[in-house]
Each structure stands twice: as structure tokens, then as C-alpha cells.
Short mmCIF file of C-alpha atoms in Angstrom, two decimals:
data_model
loop_
_atom_site.label_atom_id
_atom_site.label_comp_id
_atom_site.label_asym_id
_atom_site.label_seq_id
_atom_site.Cartn_x
_atom_site.Cartn_y
_atom_site.Cartn_z
CA MET A 1 -6.55 193.28 220.35
CA SER A 2 -6.14 195.94 217.65
CA ILE A 3 -2.36 195.43 217.61
CA GLY A 4 -2.80 191.70 217.05
CA VAL A 5 -5.18 192.33 214.14
CA LEU A 6 -2.70 194.71 212.52
CA VAL A 7 0.15 192.21 212.90
CA ALA A 8 -1.97 189.40 211.43
CA PHE A 9 -3.07 191.60 208.55
CA ALA A 10 0.51 192.63 207.76
CA LEU A 11 1.64 189.00 207.89
CA VAL A 12 -1.13 187.77 205.57
CA PHE A 13 -0.60 190.69 203.19
CA ASN A 14 3.15 190.03 202.89
CA ILE A 15 2.57 186.33 202.28
CA LEU A 16 -0.01 186.97 199.54
CA PHE A 17 2.14 189.71 197.98
CA THR A 18 5.19 187.42 197.89
CA MET A 19 3.19 184.64 196.27
CA ALA A 20 1.75 187.02 193.67
CA MET A 21 5.19 188.36 192.75
CA SER A 22 6.57 184.84 192.48
CA TYR A 23 3.91 183.24 190.30
CA LEU A 24 2.50 186.08 188.21
CA ASN A 25 4.25 187.35 185.07
CA PRO A 26 6.78 190.10 185.83
CA ILE A 27 5.92 193.60 184.72
CA GLY A 28 9.17 193.98 182.81
CA LYS A 29 10.65 197.13 181.38
CA PRO A 30 8.09 199.89 180.73
CA GLN A 31 7.97 200.92 177.09
CA ALA A 32 6.03 203.63 175.32
CA ILE A 33 3.51 202.22 172.84
CA LEU A 34 1.63 204.03 170.12
CA PRO A 35 -2.03 202.98 169.68
CA ASP A 36 -2.77 201.03 166.52
CA ASP A 37 -6.45 200.88 165.63
CA SER A 38 -6.02 198.84 162.48
CA LYS A 39 -4.16 195.61 163.05
CA ARG A 40 -2.29 194.55 159.95
CA LYS A 41 -2.31 190.90 159.13
CA HIS A 42 0.82 188.91 158.58
CA PRO A 43 1.42 188.02 154.94
CA GLU A 44 0.08 184.53 154.56
CA SER A 45 0.52 183.94 150.86
CA ALA A 46 3.84 184.74 149.28
CA PRO A 47 6.10 183.09 146.72
CA ARG A 48 8.05 180.31 148.35
CA THR A 49 11.78 180.10 147.95
CA ILE A 50 14.02 177.08 148.17
CA SER A 51 17.35 178.06 149.70
CA ASN A 52 20.53 176.33 150.71
CA ARG A 53 22.88 177.19 153.54
CA ASN A 54 25.79 177.21 151.13
CA GLY A 55 24.02 178.09 147.90
CA THR A 56 21.55 180.53 146.45
CA SER A 57 17.76 180.70 146.50
CA VAL A 58 15.41 179.38 143.84
CA SER A 59 11.98 180.96 143.54
CA LYS A 60 9.11 178.56 142.81
CA SER A 61 6.81 181.32 141.61
CA GLY A 62 8.79 182.26 138.53
CA GLY A 63 10.55 185.30 139.96
CA ILE A 64 13.92 183.62 139.48
CA GLY A 65 14.46 180.89 136.96
CA LYS A 66 15.23 177.38 138.14
CA ILE A 67 18.93 176.67 138.44
CA THR A 68 20.20 173.19 137.78
CA ASP A 69 23.81 173.48 138.89
CA ILE A 70 26.53 176.03 139.54
CA ASN A 71 30.23 175.50 139.01
CA LEU A 72 32.17 177.46 141.62
CA ALA A 73 35.64 178.15 140.27
CA THR A 74 38.39 178.96 142.74
CA MET A 75 40.83 181.81 142.48
CA ASP A 76 43.71 179.55 141.60
CA ASN A 77 41.58 177.25 139.40
CA SER A 78 42.74 174.30 141.48
CA ILE A 79 39.50 173.48 143.34
CA SER A 80 35.95 173.38 142.03
CA LYS A 81 32.61 172.73 143.67
CA THR A 82 29.33 171.77 142.07
CA VAL A 83 26.03 172.54 143.76
CA ASN A 84 23.03 170.58 142.51
CA PHE A 85 19.84 172.52 143.18
CA ASP A 86 17.58 169.63 142.20
CA ASP A 87 18.38 168.07 145.58
CA LEU A 88 17.19 171.10 147.51
CA GLU A 89 13.50 170.52 146.86
CA ASN A 90 13.73 167.17 148.60
CA GLY A 91 15.28 168.73 151.73
CA SER A 92 13.63 170.43 154.66
CA ASN A 93 15.66 173.65 154.57
CA ALA A 94 13.13 175.73 152.68
CA GLY A 95 13.67 179.45 152.78
CA ARG A 96 11.09 182.15 153.23
CA GLY A 97 9.19 183.54 150.28
CA MET A 98 9.37 187.28 149.71
CA VAL A 99 6.58 189.60 148.57
CA LEU A 100 9.00 191.52 146.33
CA PRO A 101 11.36 189.50 144.12
CA PHE A 102 15.08 190.22 144.15
CA GLN A 103 18.06 189.02 142.15
CA PRO A 104 20.63 186.93 144.07
CA LEU A 105 24.01 188.47 143.32
CA SER A 106 27.60 187.70 144.28
CA ILE A 107 30.45 190.15 144.74
CA ALA A 108 34.01 189.17 143.82
CA PHE A 109 37.17 191.22 144.31
CA ASN A 110 40.71 190.61 143.13
CA LYS A 111 43.98 192.17 144.34
CA ILE A 112 42.40 195.11 146.15
CA ASN A 113 44.93 197.69 147.36
CA TYR A 114 43.94 200.81 149.26
CA TYR A 115 46.18 203.77 150.02
CA VAL A 116 45.77 207.03 151.90
CA ASP A 117 48.04 210.05 152.04
CA MET A 118 50.78 209.61 154.60
CA PRO A 119 49.81 211.38 157.85
CA PRO A 120 52.09 214.32 158.71
CA ALA A 121 52.88 212.79 162.11
CA MET A 122 54.36 209.70 160.44
CA LYS A 123 56.39 211.83 158.03
CA GLN A 124 57.89 213.64 161.00
CA GLN A 125 59.11 210.27 162.26
CA GLY A 126 61.24 209.85 159.15
CA ILE A 127 58.95 207.88 156.81
CA ALA A 128 59.70 208.93 153.23
CA GLU A 129 56.73 207.37 151.43
CA ASP A 130 53.93 209.65 150.26
CA ARG A 131 51.17 207.07 150.72
CA LEU A 132 50.23 204.63 153.47
CA GLN A 133 48.91 201.27 152.27
CA LEU A 134 46.01 199.91 154.35
CA LEU A 135 45.00 196.91 152.18
CA HIS A 136 47.49 194.59 150.45
CA ASP A 137 46.34 192.40 147.51
CA VAL A 138 43.06 191.34 149.12
CA SER A 139 41.08 188.84 147.02
CA GLY A 140 37.90 186.87 147.65
CA ALA A 141 34.16 186.71 147.01
CA PHE A 142 30.86 186.68 148.88
CA ARG A 143 28.05 184.44 147.60
CA PRO A 144 24.24 184.38 147.83
CA GLY A 145 22.82 182.33 150.67
CA VAL A 146 26.20 182.12 152.40
CA LEU A 147 26.96 183.95 155.66
CA THR A 148 30.56 185.16 155.59
CA ALA A 149 32.53 186.44 158.58
CA LEU A 150 35.20 189.09 158.09
CA VAL A 151 37.47 188.60 161.10
CA GLY A 152 40.69 190.20 162.30
CA VAL A 153 42.29 192.05 165.17
CA SER A 154 41.95 195.82 165.53
CA GLY A 155 43.80 197.50 162.68
CA ALA A 156 43.55 194.50 160.34
CA GLY A 157 41.45 196.45 157.83
CA LYS A 158 38.09 194.69 158.20
CA SER A 159 35.93 197.81 158.10
CA THR A 160 38.25 199.39 155.53
CA LEU A 161 37.78 196.47 153.14
CA MET A 162 34.03 196.47 153.61
CA ASP A 163 33.84 200.23 153.04
CA VAL A 164 35.90 199.89 149.85
CA LEU A 165 33.65 197.12 148.53
CA ALA A 166 30.50 199.05 149.45
CA GLY A 167 31.77 202.23 147.77
CA ARG A 168 31.78 204.24 151.00
CA LYS A 169 35.39 205.41 150.72
CA THR A 170 35.41 208.88 149.17
CA GLY A 171 39.10 209.55 149.78
CA GLY A 172 42.28 207.61 149.23
CA TYR A 173 43.42 205.52 146.26
CA ILE A 174 41.86 202.17 145.32
CA GLU A 175 43.44 199.57 143.03
CA GLY A 176 42.05 196.21 141.93
CA ASP A 177 38.96 194.70 140.34
CA ILE A 178 35.46 194.42 141.83
CA SER A 179 32.71 192.57 139.96
CA ILE A 180 29.05 191.85 140.65
CA SER A 181 28.07 188.39 139.38
CA GLY A 182 30.79 188.63 136.74
CA PHE A 183 30.09 192.21 135.63
CA PRO A 184 32.29 195.21 136.51
CA LYS A 185 30.93 197.11 139.49
CA SER A 186 29.27 200.48 138.82
CA GLN A 187 28.66 202.44 142.02
CA ASP A 188 25.54 204.17 140.65
CA THR A 189 23.74 200.87 140.12
CA PHE A 190 25.44 199.07 143.01
CA ALA A 191 23.90 201.48 145.52
CA ARG A 192 20.44 200.26 144.49
CA ILE A 193 21.14 196.59 145.17
CA ALA A 194 23.28 196.88 148.32
CA GLY A 195 22.57 197.72 151.96
CA TYR A 196 24.95 198.72 154.75
CA CYS A 197 24.20 198.26 158.48
CA GLU A 198 26.49 200.53 160.46
CA GLN A 199 27.84 199.69 163.88
CA ASN A 200 26.15 202.73 165.43
CA ASP A 201 22.36 202.31 165.41
CA ILE A 202 21.06 205.81 164.71
CA HIS A 203 17.27 206.16 164.51
CA SER A 204 14.72 208.90 165.13
CA PRO A 205 13.63 208.58 168.79
CA ASN A 206 10.12 210.02 168.40
CA VAL A 207 8.66 207.47 165.97
CA SER A 208 7.61 203.86 166.38
CA VAL A 209 9.44 200.81 165.09
CA ARG A 210 6.88 200.33 162.31
CA GLU A 211 7.09 203.98 161.28
CA SER A 212 10.89 203.74 161.03
CA VAL A 213 10.68 200.74 158.71
CA GLU A 214 7.84 202.24 156.65
CA TYR A 215 9.72 205.52 156.24
CA SER A 216 12.73 203.67 154.83
CA ALA A 217 10.48 201.61 152.53
CA TRP A 218 8.66 204.63 151.10
CA LEU A 219 11.96 206.43 150.45
CA ARG A 220 13.90 203.55 148.91
CA LEU A 221 11.46 201.23 147.16
CA PRO A 222 10.49 202.02 143.54
CA ALA A 223 8.00 204.88 143.25
CA GLY A 224 5.81 202.85 140.88
CA LEU A 225 5.19 200.17 143.50
CA ASN A 226 1.69 200.46 144.98
CA SER A 227 1.19 201.20 148.67
CA GLU A 228 -0.40 197.84 149.44
CA LYS A 229 2.64 195.95 148.17
CA LYS A 230 4.92 198.20 150.21
CA LYS A 231 2.90 197.57 153.36
CA MET A 232 2.95 193.82 152.76
CA PHE A 233 6.71 193.90 152.29
CA VAL A 234 7.18 195.96 155.46
CA ASP A 235 5.14 193.38 157.37
CA GLU A 236 7.21 190.56 155.92
CA VAL A 237 10.52 192.22 156.80
CA MET A 238 9.35 192.93 160.34
CA GLU A 239 8.34 189.30 160.71
CA LEU A 240 11.71 188.20 159.33
CA VAL A 241 13.67 190.21 161.90
CA GLU A 242 11.16 189.45 164.68
CA LEU A 243 9.99 193.02 165.29
CA PHE A 244 6.22 192.44 165.31
CA PRO A 245 5.95 192.22 169.14
CA ILE A 246 7.39 195.75 169.42
CA ALA A 247 6.00 197.19 166.18
CA ASN A 248 4.23 200.06 167.95
CA ALA A 249 6.93 200.78 170.53
CA LEU A 250 8.68 204.15 170.38
CA VAL A 251 12.34 203.92 169.39
CA GLY A 252 13.43 206.30 172.15
CA LEU A 253 16.94 207.36 173.10
CA PRO A 254 19.80 204.85 173.56
CA GLY A 255 20.42 204.03 177.19
CA ILE A 256 17.56 206.23 178.41
CA ASN A 257 14.24 204.85 177.20
CA GLY A 258 12.69 202.97 174.32
CA LEU A 259 14.36 200.03 172.59
CA SER A 260 17.22 197.98 173.98
CA THR A 261 20.56 197.76 172.18
CA GLU A 262 19.68 194.38 170.70
CA GLN A 263 16.31 195.65 169.46
CA ARG A 264 18.02 198.66 167.86
CA LYS A 265 20.38 196.30 166.03
CA ARG A 266 17.44 194.39 164.60
CA LEU A 267 15.74 197.66 163.64
CA THR A 268 18.88 198.71 161.77
CA ILE A 269 18.80 195.44 159.83
CA ALA A 270 15.10 195.91 159.04
CA VAL A 271 15.62 199.48 157.81
CA GLU A 272 18.22 198.23 155.32
CA LEU A 273 16.43 195.01 154.42
CA VAL A 274 13.20 196.84 153.54
CA ALA A 275 15.05 198.43 150.60
CA ASN A 276 15.12 194.88 149.13
CA PRO A 277 18.90 194.66 148.58
CA SER A 278 20.68 191.64 147.16
CA ILE A 279 23.93 192.29 149.08
CA ILE A 280 24.07 193.43 152.71
CA PHE A 281 27.16 194.55 154.63
CA MET A 282 26.99 194.50 158.44
CA ASP A 283 29.63 196.21 160.55
CA GLU A 284 29.99 194.27 163.84
CA PRO A 285 26.29 193.53 164.43
CA THR A 286 27.02 191.86 167.80
CA SER A 287 29.27 194.53 169.33
CA GLY A 288 28.21 195.66 172.79
CA LEU A 289 25.75 192.77 173.25
CA ASP A 290 25.68 190.00 175.82
CA ALA A 291 25.53 186.35 174.76
CA ARG A 292 21.74 186.13 174.69
CA ALA A 293 21.25 189.39 172.77
CA ALA A 294 24.01 188.47 170.31
CA ALA A 295 22.33 185.11 169.66
CA ILE A 296 19.03 186.87 168.90
CA VAL A 297 20.71 189.26 166.46
CA MET A 298 22.58 186.42 164.74
CA ARG A 299 19.31 184.50 164.38
CA THR A 300 17.95 187.54 162.56
CA VAL A 301 21.05 187.64 160.36
CA ARG A 302 20.64 183.94 159.55
CA ASN A 303 17.00 184.53 158.63
CA THR A 304 18.19 187.19 156.20
CA VAL A 305 20.77 184.85 154.65
CA ASP A 306 18.17 182.10 154.25
CA THR A 307 16.20 184.35 151.88
CA GLY A 308 19.07 183.95 149.40
CA ARG A 309 20.81 187.27 149.98
CA THR A 310 24.56 187.81 150.17
CA VAL A 311 25.50 188.83 153.72
CA VAL A 312 28.96 189.64 155.10
CA CYS A 313 29.60 190.66 158.71
CA THR A 314 32.70 192.06 160.36
CA ILE A 315 33.35 190.40 163.72
CA HIS A 316 36.13 191.41 166.12
CA GLN A 317 36.47 188.42 168.46
CA PRO A 318 33.29 186.31 168.47
CA SER A 319 32.25 183.68 170.97
CA ILE A 320 32.33 180.06 169.85
CA ASP A 321 28.55 179.95 169.31
CA ILE A 322 28.52 183.12 167.22
CA PHE A 323 31.61 182.06 165.25
CA GLU A 324 30.22 178.66 164.28
CA SER A 325 26.99 180.21 163.00
CA PHE A 326 28.94 181.48 159.97
CA ASP A 327 29.48 179.47 156.78
CA GLU A 328 32.71 180.98 155.44
CA LEU A 329 35.55 183.08 156.77
CA LEU A 330 37.84 185.81 155.49
CA LEU A 331 40.60 186.23 158.08
CA MET A 332 42.85 189.28 157.97
CA LYS A 333 45.90 190.21 159.98
CA ARG A 334 47.26 193.61 160.95
CA GLY A 335 48.37 195.52 157.88
CA GLY A 336 45.43 194.58 155.67
CA ARG A 337 46.56 191.15 154.48
CA VAL A 338 44.43 188.02 154.02
CA ILE A 339 45.73 184.89 155.74
CA TYR A 340 42.72 182.60 155.32
CA ALA A 341 39.75 182.57 152.97
CA GLY A 342 37.40 179.63 152.74
CA PRO A 343 34.72 177.53 154.47
CA LEU A 344 34.57 176.94 158.21
CA GLY A 345 33.04 173.48 158.12
CA THR A 346 31.04 171.78 160.84
CA ARG A 347 32.41 172.89 164.21
CA SER A 348 35.12 174.78 162.28
CA VAL A 349 36.74 171.50 161.21
CA ASP A 350 37.93 172.83 157.82
CA LEU A 351 39.52 175.86 159.47
CA ILE A 352 41.20 173.79 162.18
CA ASN A 353 42.53 171.16 159.77
CA TYR A 354 43.94 173.87 157.53
CA PHE A 355 45.82 175.61 160.33
CA GLU A 356 47.10 172.41 161.94
CA ALA A 357 48.46 171.21 158.58
CA ILE A 358 51.07 173.97 158.71
CA SER A 359 54.24 172.74 160.39
CA GLY A 360 54.99 174.42 163.70
CA VAL A 361 51.44 175.52 164.51
CA GLN A 362 50.29 174.44 167.96
CA PRO A 363 47.15 172.25 167.70
CA ILE A 364 43.93 173.50 169.26
CA THR A 365 42.95 172.09 172.64
CA ASP A 366 39.55 170.52 173.32
CA GLY A 367 36.84 173.04 174.09
CA TYR A 368 38.91 176.04 173.02
CA ASN A 369 37.27 178.73 170.90
CA PRO A 370 38.53 178.33 167.29
CA ALA A 371 38.17 182.09 166.73
CA THR A 372 40.47 182.89 169.66
CA TRP A 373 42.86 180.12 168.65
CA MET A 374 43.25 181.30 165.07
CA LEU A 375 43.90 184.87 166.22
CA ASP A 376 46.54 183.62 168.67
CA ILE A 377 48.45 181.52 166.14
CA SER A 378 48.34 184.27 163.50
CA SER A 379 49.64 187.01 165.80
CA PRO A 380 52.99 188.67 164.98
CA SER A 381 54.65 186.98 167.97
CA ALA A 382 53.50 183.54 166.78
CA GLU A 383 54.78 184.26 163.27
CA ALA A 384 58.11 185.38 164.70
CA ARG A 385 58.49 182.13 166.64
CA LEU A 386 57.83 180.07 163.53
CA GLN A 387 60.33 182.05 161.50
CA ALA A 388 62.97 181.84 164.21
CA LYS A 389 63.32 178.07 163.82
CA PRO A 390 66.65 177.16 162.15
CA GLY A 391 66.49 176.31 158.47
CA SER A 392 62.86 177.29 158.01
CA ASN A 393 60.98 180.20 156.50
CA LYS A 394 57.57 179.71 158.06
CA ARG A 395 56.57 183.37 157.95
CA THR A 396 56.13 183.33 154.17
CA GLN A 397 54.24 180.04 154.35
CA TYR A 398 52.12 181.34 157.21
CA SER A 399 50.80 184.38 155.33
CA ASP A 400 50.98 183.53 151.63
CA SER A 401 49.95 179.87 151.44
CA TRP A 402 46.58 180.53 153.07
CA ARG A 403 45.75 183.17 150.51
CA THR A 404 46.70 181.00 147.53
CA ARG A 405 44.70 178.02 148.86
CA SER A 406 41.51 179.99 149.47
CA SER A 407 38.43 178.69 147.69
CA PHE A 408 36.05 181.46 146.63
CA PRO A 409 33.99 181.43 143.44
CA LEU A 410 34.90 183.99 140.81
CA GLN A 411 32.69 182.64 138.00
CA ILE A 412 28.92 183.01 138.33
CA PRO A 413 26.55 181.27 135.86
CA ASN A 414 24.44 183.24 133.42
CA ASP A 415 21.30 182.18 135.31
CA LEU A 416 22.16 184.75 137.99
CA HIS A 417 22.88 187.63 135.61
#
């Protein structure tokens, strides 16, 4: 009798336990939370901003004057684009308003060359030159409200170019011109309007997410700004990068406890964004992430671009979904040379049409990733096959014609100065 009761009890218990585990919400990953007695409210009233996916942002509260049109001159003065901002107010793509105003700025660079001293190991192999050139005549520009991808294989010079533009190279020799909205770049002032998100997400493990963002805000925002404004801006940035659900979670140690890799990436973006920069550099924000986590991070990056800021990201070999979330592309090949600079187009149609217009290039197959395809056809082996054809010099066309046909703006209107 007692054995039958025990068997029946065990059977009923297992059935109820299985049903509870199936239909109730999973517990999920345990995470340390700091108590927060005073719940801060989300900013409900802020200046609204009209933004365009391929343009800049226009503040409706008077922070930035209304812009009627912008003439985007190309590097070779052969192509021009006109953006009419009167049409934006009739569209549905309205950007977020920001508590603190900022100035949309572009960065343009022309014939950038970067050299380092020749390594002793290479000199021992018989190389006579004193300097090793890492960047060769790199030209282009990054614009407000436009998400630009800096793509290339390992050793192409993506991070090197971004470090040179951001002023993070303390050694070596730099040649060329860099301008900010038409004015020569001064590193002392540029550091105040630019942010840099490194690939390695280094944060203090013993503070919460909110404390990390607030610490950066109090250090980097103007000292004359009152505390209430700073707190409102911190709240707005955390909402922008979707950190409010984990605002009181401890950062923790990577791979041990605390935030996941994707959450750390978003925290890195928030720590830089809370300084209210106009230009943000991001070094491989999706590296080490799975498809879902990379999509979340790129959604955060797109939210940042939609505020009207200038954002450029280095990407090694993106998936098709990540690649097509960008607006423009700067493609580099090994040796620090630019082989394509311009818009991607819907489903990368501009990029594909441009490559396929070059004689000898194998067309892309249906469903193939355009990012993988462009890296394949621009590899040294592909260039060698094109050059090997009798009576043709495709190698020069393959590398030089893309650079001369790139379409980046070098003239910025006075409204943005």
C-alpha cells in the first residue's frame, strides 16, 4: 500500500514539474543586481530631430538651423548629389531628439599615406627601404546620418586608417589632408567631438551598467552642465542603446559572470555616446558575436546613426544581413589601398552593378553574400587571373578605376560649420 502511494506521488510530481517547466517563464541566466530605490523616469520631452538615412539631422527646437539643401561634391567633381531636407518632414523616418544638442560634422580625407620604420626582420631579408608604407593614397569621407562600413581582409589597413583619422597613431609618419566639415583637423579640438569604441570591451567589473555610463558622463561632459541635465542625457543614451532592462546589473568579468559579450558591446557604445560626440569610430563591433547578438548590436548602431551622428565601423567579413544594414562602403585590399568607395544601394545593387561592369569579373550568383563575393573577386589571385588575359591590363583597371569613380562629398555647406 505504502509503495503504491509513493509511486503515485512520484508520478504526479514529475508530471506537474514537467508542465511547470514547460509553460512557466524560464529562470534564465542569474545576474547580480544592485538595488535602486529611486526609479528614474525616461525622458519624455526632448527636442525632436528629423533625420535621413543618407543625410544629416535637422533639429526642430532651434539647436541646429534648418537646412534647405546640400550639394555633395565628389572627389573627381564628376558626380553631384542634392539632398532636399524639406521633403524629410513629410516622411515617417523621424529621428530621436536629444537632451543635449550636438553639431553634425563630416570628416573628409585626401591622399592619406602612413609609414612606419622598417622592421629589422624585414631588413635582414634584403629590403633596402627605411620605411614600410601601410596606407597608399587613401581618400574618402564619412557623413552625418550615414552608416559607413570599412571592409577588407586581414592586413588591408582598416584599423590603421581608422586610427590615423581618429588621431590614435602616436608613431610613424602621416601624409595627406584631413578636414572636419571643410576645416583643417586639429587633434586638440577633434578629441572633444569624436568617440572611439575599441574592439576589446574593457569595463570595471564591480559597478553597475548605469554607474559605468554616469561615470563617463561626469568625466567627459562640460563641467558647467547641471547634474539634472547630465542624468537626463544618461537616461536617454541608455534608452537609445537599449540598456534600461539591465541598468542595475553588475558589469562583472568577461566569460565568468555579469554581462554577456553583446551587452558589453552596447555598454561600450553607451560609454562613448554619453560624451555627446559628433563622430564615432567603431572597431569591429560585431566580432565574436553570433547572428542574433550581432543583429542587436547593429540595431543599436543604427539608432546612433539615426540621431544624425557620423558613424564608421570596421567589419572583417560580415554576414549578408549585417552587410546590407550599412549605407556606404569603403573597401580596402591588402597593402592599404582603396578599391571601392561609394554607396551600397538597396540589396547592394550599386556595389554589384559596379563590380559586374568591369570586364572579366565573374557575376554574383543568386543568394550569395555580396560581402564575400566582393572579397573573392578582389583577391590577389583574382587580380592575377584578370591580368593574365592576353592583350589586357585589368589589374590597373581593377584597383585604380574604383578609386577614381568613388562618390564621397568633400564640400560641406556653411550651415554645418
